[in-house]
PDB file of C-alpha atoms in Angstrom:
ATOM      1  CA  UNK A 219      22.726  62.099 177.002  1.00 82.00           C
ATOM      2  CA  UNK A 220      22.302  63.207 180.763  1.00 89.00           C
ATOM      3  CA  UNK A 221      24.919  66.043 180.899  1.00 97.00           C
ATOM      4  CA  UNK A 222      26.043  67.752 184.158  1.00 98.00           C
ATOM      5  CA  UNK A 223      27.149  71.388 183.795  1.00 98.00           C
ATOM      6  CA  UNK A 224      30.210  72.278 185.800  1.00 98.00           C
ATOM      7  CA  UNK A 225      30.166  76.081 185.544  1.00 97.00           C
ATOM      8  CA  UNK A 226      33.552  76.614 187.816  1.00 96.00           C
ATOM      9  CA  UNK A 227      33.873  79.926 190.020  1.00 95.00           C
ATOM     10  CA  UNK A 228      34.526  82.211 187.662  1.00 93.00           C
ATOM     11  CA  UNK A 229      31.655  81.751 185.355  1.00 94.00           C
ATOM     12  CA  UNK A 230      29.687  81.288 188.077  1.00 94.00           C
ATOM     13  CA  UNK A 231      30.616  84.638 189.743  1.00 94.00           C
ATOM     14  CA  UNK A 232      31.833  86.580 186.964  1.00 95.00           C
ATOM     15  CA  UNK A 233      30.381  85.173 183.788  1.00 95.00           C
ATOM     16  CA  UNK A 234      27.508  83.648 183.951  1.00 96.00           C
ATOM     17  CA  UNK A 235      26.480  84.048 180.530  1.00 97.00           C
ATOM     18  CA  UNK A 236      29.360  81.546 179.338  1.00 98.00           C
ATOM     19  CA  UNK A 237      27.287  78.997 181.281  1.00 97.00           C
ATOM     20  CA  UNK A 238      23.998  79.576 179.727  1.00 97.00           C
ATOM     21  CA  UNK A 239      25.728  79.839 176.421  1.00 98.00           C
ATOM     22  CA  UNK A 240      26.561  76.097 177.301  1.00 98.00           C
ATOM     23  CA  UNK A 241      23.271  75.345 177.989  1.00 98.00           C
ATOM     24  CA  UNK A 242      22.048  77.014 175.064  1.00 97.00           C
ATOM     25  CA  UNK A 243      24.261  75.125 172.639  1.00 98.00           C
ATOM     26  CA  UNK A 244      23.320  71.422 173.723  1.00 98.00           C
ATOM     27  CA  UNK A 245      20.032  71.916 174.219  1.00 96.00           C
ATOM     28  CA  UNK A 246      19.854  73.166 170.714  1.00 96.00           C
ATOM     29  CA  UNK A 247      21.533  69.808 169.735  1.00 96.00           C
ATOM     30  CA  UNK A 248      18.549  67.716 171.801  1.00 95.00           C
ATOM     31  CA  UNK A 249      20.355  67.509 175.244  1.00 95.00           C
ATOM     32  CA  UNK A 250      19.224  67.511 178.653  1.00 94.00           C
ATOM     33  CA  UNK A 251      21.867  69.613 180.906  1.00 97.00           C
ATOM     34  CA  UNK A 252      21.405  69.823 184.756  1.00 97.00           C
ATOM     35  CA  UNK A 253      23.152  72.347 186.955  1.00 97.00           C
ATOM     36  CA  UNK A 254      23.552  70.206 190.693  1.00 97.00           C
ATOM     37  CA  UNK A 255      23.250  72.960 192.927  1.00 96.00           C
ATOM     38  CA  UNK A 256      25.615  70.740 195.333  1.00 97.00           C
ATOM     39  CA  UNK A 257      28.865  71.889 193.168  1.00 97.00           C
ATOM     40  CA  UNK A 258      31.493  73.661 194.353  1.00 96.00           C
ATOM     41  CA  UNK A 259      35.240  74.881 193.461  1.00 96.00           C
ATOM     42  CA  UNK A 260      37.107  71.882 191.796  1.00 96.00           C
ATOM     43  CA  UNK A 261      40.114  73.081 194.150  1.00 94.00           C
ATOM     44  CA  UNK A 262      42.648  73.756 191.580  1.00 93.00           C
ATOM     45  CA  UNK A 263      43.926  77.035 193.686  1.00 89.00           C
ATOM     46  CA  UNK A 264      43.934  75.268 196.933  1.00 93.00           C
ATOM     47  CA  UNK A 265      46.222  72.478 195.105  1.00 91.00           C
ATOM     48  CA  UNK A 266      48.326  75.204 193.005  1.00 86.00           C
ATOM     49  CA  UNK A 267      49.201  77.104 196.424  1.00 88.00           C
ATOM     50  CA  UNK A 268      50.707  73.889 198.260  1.00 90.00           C
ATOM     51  CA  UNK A 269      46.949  73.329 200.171  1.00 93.00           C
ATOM     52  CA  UNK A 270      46.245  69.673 199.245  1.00 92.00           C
ATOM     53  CA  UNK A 271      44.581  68.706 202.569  1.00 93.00           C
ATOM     54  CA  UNK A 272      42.272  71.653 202.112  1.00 95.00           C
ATOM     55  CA  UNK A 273      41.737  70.648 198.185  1.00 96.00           C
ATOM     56  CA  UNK A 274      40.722  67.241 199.259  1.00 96.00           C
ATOM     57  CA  UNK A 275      37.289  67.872 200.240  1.00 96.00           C
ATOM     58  CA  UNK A 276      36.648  69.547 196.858  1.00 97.00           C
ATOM     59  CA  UNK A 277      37.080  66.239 195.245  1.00 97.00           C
ATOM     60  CA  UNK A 278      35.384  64.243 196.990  1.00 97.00           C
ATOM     61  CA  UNK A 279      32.384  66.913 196.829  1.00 98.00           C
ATOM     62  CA  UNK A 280      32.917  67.013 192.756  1.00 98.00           C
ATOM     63  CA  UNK A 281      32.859  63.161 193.182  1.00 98.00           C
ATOM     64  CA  UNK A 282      29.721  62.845 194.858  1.00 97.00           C
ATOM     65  CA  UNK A 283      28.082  65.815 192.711  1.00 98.00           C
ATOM     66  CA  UNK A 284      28.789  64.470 189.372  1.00 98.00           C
ATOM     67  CA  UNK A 285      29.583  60.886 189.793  1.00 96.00           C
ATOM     68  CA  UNK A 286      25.852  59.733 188.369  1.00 95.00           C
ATOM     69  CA  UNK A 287      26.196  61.822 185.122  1.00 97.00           C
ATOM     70  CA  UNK A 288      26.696  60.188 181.492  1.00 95.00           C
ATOM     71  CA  UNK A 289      28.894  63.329 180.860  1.00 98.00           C
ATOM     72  CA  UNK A 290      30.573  66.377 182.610  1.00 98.00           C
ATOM     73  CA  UNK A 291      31.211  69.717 180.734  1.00 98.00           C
ATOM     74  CA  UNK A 292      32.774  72.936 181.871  1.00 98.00           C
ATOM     75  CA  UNK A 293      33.216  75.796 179.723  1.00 97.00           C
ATOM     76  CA  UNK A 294      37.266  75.669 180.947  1.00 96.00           C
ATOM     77  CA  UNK A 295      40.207  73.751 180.542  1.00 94.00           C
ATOM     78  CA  UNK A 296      42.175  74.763 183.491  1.00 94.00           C
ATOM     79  CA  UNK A 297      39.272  73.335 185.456  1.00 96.00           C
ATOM     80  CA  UNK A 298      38.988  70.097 183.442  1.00 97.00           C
ATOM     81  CA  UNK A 299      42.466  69.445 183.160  1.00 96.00           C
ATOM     82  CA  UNK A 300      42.666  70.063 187.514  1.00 96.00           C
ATOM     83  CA  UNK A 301      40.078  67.331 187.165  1.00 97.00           C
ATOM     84  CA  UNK A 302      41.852  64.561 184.886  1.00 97.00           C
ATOM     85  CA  UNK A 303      45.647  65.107 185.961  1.00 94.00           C
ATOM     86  CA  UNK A 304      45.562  66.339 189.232  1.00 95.00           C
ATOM     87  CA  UNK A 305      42.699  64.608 190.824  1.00 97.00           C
ATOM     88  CA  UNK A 306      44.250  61.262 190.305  1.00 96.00           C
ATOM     89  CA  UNK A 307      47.383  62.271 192.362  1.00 94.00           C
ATOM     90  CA  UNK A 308      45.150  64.048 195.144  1.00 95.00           C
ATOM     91  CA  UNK A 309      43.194  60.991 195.679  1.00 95.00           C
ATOM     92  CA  UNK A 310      46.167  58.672 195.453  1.00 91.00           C
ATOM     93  CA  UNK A 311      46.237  57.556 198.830  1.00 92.00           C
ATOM     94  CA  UNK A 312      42.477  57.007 199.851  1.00 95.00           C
ATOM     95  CA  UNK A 313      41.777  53.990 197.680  1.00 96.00           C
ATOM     96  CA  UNK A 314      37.690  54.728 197.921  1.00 97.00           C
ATOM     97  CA  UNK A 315      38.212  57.638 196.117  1.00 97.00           C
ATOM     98  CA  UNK A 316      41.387  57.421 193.968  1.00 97.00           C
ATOM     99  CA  UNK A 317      38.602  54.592 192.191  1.00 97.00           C
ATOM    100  CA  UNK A 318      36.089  56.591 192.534  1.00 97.00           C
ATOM    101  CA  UNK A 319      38.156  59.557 190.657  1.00 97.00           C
ATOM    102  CA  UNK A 320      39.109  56.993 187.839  1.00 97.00           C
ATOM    103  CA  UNK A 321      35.999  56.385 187.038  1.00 97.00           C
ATOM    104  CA  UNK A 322      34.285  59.894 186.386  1.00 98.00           C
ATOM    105  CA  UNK A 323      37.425  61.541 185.236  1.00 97.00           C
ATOM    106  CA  UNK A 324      37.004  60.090 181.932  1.00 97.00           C
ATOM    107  CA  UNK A 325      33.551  61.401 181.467  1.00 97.00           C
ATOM    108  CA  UNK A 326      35.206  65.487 182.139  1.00 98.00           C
ATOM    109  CA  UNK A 327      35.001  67.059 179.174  1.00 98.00           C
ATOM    110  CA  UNK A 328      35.664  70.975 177.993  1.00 98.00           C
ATOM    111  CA  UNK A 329      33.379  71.577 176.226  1.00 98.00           C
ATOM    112  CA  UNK A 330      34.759  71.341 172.402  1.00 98.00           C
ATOM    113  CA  UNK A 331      35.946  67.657 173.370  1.00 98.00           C
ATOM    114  CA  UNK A 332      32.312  67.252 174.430  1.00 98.00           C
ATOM    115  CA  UNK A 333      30.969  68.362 171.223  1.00 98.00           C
ATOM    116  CA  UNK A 334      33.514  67.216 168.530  1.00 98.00           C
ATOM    117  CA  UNK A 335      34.643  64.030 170.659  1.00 97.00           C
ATOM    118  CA  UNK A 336      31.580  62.753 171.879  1.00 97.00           C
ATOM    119  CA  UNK A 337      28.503  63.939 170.336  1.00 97.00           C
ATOM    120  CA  UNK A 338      30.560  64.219 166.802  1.00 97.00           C
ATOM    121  CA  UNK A 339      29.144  67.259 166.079  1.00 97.00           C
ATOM    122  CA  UNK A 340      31.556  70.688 164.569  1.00 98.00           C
ATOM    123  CA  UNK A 341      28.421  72.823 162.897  1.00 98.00           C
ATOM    124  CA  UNK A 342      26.122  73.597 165.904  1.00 98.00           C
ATOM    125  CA  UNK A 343      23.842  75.677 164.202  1.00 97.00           C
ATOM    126  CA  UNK A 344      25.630  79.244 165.119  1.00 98.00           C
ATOM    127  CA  UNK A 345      25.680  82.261 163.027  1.00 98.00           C
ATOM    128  CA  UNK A 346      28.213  85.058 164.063  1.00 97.00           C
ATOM    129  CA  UNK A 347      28.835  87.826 161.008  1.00 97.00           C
ATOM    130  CA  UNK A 348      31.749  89.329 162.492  1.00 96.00           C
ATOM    131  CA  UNK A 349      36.025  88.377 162.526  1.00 97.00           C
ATOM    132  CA  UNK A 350      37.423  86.858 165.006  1.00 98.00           C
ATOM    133  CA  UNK A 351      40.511  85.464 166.394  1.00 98.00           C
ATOM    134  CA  UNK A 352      41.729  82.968 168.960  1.00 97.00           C
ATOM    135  CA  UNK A 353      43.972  82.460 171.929  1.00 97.00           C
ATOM    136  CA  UNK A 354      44.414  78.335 172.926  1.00 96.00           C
ATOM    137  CA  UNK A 355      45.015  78.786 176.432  1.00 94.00           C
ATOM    138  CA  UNK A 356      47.307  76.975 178.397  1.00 92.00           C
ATOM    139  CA  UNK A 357      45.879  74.491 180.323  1.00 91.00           C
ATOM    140  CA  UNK A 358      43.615  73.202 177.187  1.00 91.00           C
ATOM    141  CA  UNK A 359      46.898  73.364 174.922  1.00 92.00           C
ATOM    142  CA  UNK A 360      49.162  71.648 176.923  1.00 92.00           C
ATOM    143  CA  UNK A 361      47.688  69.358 179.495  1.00 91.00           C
ATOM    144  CA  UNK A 362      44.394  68.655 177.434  1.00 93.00           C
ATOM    145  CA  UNK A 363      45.560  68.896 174.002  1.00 94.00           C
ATOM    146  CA  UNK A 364      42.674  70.501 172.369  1.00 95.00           C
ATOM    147  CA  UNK A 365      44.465  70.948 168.834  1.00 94.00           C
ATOM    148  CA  UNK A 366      42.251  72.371 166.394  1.00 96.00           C
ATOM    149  CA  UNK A 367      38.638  71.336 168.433  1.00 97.00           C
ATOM    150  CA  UNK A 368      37.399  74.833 169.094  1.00 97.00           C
ATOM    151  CA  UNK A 369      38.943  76.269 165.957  1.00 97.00           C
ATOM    152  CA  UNK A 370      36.755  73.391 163.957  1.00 98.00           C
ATOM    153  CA  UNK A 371      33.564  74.422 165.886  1.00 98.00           C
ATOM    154  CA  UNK A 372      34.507  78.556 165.129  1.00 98.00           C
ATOM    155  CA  UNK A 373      35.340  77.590 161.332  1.00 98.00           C
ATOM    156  CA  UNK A 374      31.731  76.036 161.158  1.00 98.00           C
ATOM    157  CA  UNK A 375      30.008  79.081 162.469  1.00 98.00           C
ATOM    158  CA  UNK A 376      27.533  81.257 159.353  1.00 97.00           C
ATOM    159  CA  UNK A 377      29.319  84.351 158.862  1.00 97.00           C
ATOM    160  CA  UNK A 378      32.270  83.923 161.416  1.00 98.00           C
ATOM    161  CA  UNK A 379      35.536  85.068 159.408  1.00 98.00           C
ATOM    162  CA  UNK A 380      38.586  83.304 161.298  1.00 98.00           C
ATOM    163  CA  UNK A 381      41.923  84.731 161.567  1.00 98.00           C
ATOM    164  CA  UNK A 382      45.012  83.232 162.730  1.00 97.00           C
ATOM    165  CA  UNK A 383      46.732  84.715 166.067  1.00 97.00           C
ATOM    166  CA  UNK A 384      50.419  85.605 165.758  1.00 96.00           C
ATOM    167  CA  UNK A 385      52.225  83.403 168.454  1.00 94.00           C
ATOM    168  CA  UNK A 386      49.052  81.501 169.193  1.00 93.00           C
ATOM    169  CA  UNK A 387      50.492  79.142 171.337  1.00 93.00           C
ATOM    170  CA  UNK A 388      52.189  81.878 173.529  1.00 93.00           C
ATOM    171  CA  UNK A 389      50.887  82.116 177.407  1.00 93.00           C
ATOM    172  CA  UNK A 390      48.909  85.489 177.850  1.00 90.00           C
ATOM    173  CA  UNK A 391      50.297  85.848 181.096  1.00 88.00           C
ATOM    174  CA  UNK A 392      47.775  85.407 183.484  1.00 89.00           C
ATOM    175  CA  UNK A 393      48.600  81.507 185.409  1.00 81.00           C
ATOM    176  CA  UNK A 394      46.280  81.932 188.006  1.00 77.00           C
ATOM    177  CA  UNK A 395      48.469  83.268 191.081  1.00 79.00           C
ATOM    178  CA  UNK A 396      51.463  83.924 188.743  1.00 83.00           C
ATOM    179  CA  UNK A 397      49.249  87.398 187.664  1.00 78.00           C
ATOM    180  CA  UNK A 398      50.128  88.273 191.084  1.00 81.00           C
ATOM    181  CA  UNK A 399      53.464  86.427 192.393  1.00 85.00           C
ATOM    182  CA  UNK A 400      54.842  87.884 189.386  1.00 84.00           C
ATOM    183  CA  UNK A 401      52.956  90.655 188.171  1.00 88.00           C
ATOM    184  CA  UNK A 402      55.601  92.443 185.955  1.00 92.00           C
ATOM    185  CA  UNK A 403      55.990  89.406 184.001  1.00 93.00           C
ATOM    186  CA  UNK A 404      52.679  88.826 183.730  1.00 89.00           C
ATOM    187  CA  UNK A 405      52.334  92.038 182.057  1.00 91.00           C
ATOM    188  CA  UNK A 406      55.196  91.778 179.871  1.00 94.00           C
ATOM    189  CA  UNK A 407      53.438  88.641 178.582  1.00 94.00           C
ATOM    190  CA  UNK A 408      50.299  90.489 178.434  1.00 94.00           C
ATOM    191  CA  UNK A 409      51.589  93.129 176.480  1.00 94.00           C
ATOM    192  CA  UNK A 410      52.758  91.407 173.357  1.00 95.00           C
ATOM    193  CA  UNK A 411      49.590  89.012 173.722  1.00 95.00           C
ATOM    194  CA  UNK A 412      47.574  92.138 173.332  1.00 94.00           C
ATOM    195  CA  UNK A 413      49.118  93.502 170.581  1.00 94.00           C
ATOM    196  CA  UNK A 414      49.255  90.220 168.575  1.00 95.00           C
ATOM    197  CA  UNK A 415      45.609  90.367 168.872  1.00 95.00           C
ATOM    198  CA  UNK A 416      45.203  93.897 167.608  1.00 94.00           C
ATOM    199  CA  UNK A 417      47.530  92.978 165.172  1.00 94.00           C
ATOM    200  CA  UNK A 418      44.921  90.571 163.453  1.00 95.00           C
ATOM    201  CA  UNK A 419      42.353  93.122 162.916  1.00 94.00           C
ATOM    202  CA  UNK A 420      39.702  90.957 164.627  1.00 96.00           C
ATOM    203  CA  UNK A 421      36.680  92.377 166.248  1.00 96.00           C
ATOM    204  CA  UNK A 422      36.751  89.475 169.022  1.00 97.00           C
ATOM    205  CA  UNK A 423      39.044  87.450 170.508  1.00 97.00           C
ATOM    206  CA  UNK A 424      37.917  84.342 171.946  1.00 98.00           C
ATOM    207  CA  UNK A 425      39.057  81.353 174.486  1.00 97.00           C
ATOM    208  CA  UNK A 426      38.401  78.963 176.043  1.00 96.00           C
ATOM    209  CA  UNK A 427      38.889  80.154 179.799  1.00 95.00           C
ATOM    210  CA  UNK A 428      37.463  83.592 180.750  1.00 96.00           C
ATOM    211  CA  UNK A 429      40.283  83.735 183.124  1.00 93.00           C
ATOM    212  CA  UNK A 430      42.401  84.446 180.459  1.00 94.00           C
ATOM    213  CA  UNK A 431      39.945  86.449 178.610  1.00 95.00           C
ATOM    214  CA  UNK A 432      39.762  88.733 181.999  1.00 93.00           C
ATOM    215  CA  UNK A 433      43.407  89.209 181.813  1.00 93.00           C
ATOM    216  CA  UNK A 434      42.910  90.053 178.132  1.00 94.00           C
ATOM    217  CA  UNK A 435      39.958  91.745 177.848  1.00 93.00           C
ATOM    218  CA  UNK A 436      41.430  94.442 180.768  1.00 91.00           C
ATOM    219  CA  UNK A 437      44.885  94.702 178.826  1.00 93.00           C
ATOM    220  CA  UNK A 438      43.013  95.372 175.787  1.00 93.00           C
ATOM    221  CA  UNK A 439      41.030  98.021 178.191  1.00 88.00           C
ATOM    222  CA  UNK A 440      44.005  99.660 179.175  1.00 85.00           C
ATOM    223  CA  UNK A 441      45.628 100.170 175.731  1.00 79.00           C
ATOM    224  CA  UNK A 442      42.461 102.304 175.038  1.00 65.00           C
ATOM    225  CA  UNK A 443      42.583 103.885 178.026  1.00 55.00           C
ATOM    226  CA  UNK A 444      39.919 102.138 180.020  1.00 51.00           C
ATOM    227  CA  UNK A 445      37.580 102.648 176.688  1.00 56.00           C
ATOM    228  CA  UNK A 446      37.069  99.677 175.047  1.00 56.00           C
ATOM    229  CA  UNK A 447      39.891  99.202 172.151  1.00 59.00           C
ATOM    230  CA  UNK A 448      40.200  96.996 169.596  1.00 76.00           C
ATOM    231  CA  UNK A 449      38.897  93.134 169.797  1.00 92.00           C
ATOM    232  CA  UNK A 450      36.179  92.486 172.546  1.00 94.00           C
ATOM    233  CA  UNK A 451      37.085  89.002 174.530  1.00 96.00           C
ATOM    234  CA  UNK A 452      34.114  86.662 174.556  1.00 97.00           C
ATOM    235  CA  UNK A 453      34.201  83.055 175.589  1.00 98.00           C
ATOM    236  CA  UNK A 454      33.943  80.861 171.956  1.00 98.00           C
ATOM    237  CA  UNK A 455      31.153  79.261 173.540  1.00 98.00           C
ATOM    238  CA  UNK A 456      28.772  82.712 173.333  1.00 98.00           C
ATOM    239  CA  UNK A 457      29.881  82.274 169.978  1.00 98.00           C
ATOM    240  CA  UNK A 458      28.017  79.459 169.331  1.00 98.00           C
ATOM    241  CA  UNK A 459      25.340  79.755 171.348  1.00 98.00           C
ATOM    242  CA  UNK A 460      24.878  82.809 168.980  1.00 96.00           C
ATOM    243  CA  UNK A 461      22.418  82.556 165.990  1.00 92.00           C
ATOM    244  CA  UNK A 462      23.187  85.469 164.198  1.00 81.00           C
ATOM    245  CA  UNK A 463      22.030  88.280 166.955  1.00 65.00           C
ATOM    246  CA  UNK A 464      24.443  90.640 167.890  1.00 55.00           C
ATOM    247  CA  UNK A 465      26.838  90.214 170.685  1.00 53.00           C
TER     248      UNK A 465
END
């Protein structure tokens, strides 16, 4: 297949590695993955924070950038799921490109639908000897509906011991903005999220949006008092890129 990574900003910026990970992983499986250097942000805090008009030329940029690919995967399901159910109501009222949405939305993928959906693949040929455990984020619970995807792909990995998260399905408080509308919420949220995670004995804790993994990874900091304690947050697709090397 001709697949088109979508890195979104924060990979791009902050965690690049998640992207090559990506990379890593289908090209391992015999696939060819461009990066179009013409990709942007997919808009979703423009839309979140009431800007549609200034959201609008994201999509039709994302449109134009990725429109020609056989498949689309980003390692993140709040940026895939801004791309299947909000796209479709952004676009609503310009007819060229409310079709023109409709048509490549379908071919979005995070990147465990990619692999398990589409390629029908769960054992990618990753070895990681150590325990982890892992947080279904929001967006890819709830709007994408990941189910057990990324925890079929983690349970195939050579070594990888997999323990279940107490209150899994609980938010970890980040939300984008809501981190910072509502900060001591947020970190109420945080706080039990963090300890459920100790609470597993894991050595990593992994997701599939390193937004949530930031707001994680620096509670987890904190509680060790800005030394690394406890589980280490990684993105499950370092995971599998992995073949047995540390991380």
């Amino acid at each position: 297949m001709r697949i088109a990574l979508f890195v979104t900003c924060v990979n791009d910026l902050v965690y690049p590695a998640t992207g090559r990970a990506v990379v890593r992983v289908l090209e391992r499986l015999g696939h060819t993955v461009e990066f179009p250097a013409e990709q942007s942000c997919c808009g979703q805090m423009h839309a979140n924070s009431g800007y549609r008009a200034e959201a609008l030329p994201l999509v039709r940029n994302f449109v134009d950038t990725f429109g020609r690919y056989d498949a689309v995967v980003a390692p993140s399901g709040s940026c895939v799921a801004m791309v299947r159910e909000s796209y479709p109501r952004l676009a609503g009222p310009d007819p060229g490109l409310a079709a023109a949405v409709a048509d490549l939305a379908p071919r979005v993928h995070e990147l465990s639908e990619l692999l398990v959906d589409v390629l029908g693949v769960t054992d990618v040929g990753a070895a990681f000897p150590h325990r982890v455990t892992y947080h279904p984020t929001c967006h890819g619970l709830r709007m994408l509906r990941l189910g057990d995807r990324p925890l079929r792909l983690l349970r195939a990995v050579r070594g990888l011991d997999l323990v279940a998260l107490p209150g899994a399905e609980e938010c970890c408080g980040f939300g984008g903005t809501f981190a910072v509308k509502n900060a001591d919420v947020s970190a109420a949220m945080l706080a039990d999220k963090c300890a459920a995670v100790c609470d597993t004995g894991a050595a990593y804790v992994a997701a599939a949006d390193n937004s949530c993994l930031a707001h994680i990874g620096g509670g987890l900091s904190r509680r060790g008092g800005g030394r690394p304690a406890g589980p280490r947050a990684i993105h499950y697709a370092e995971i599998l890129a992995n073949t047995g090397e540390r991380a």
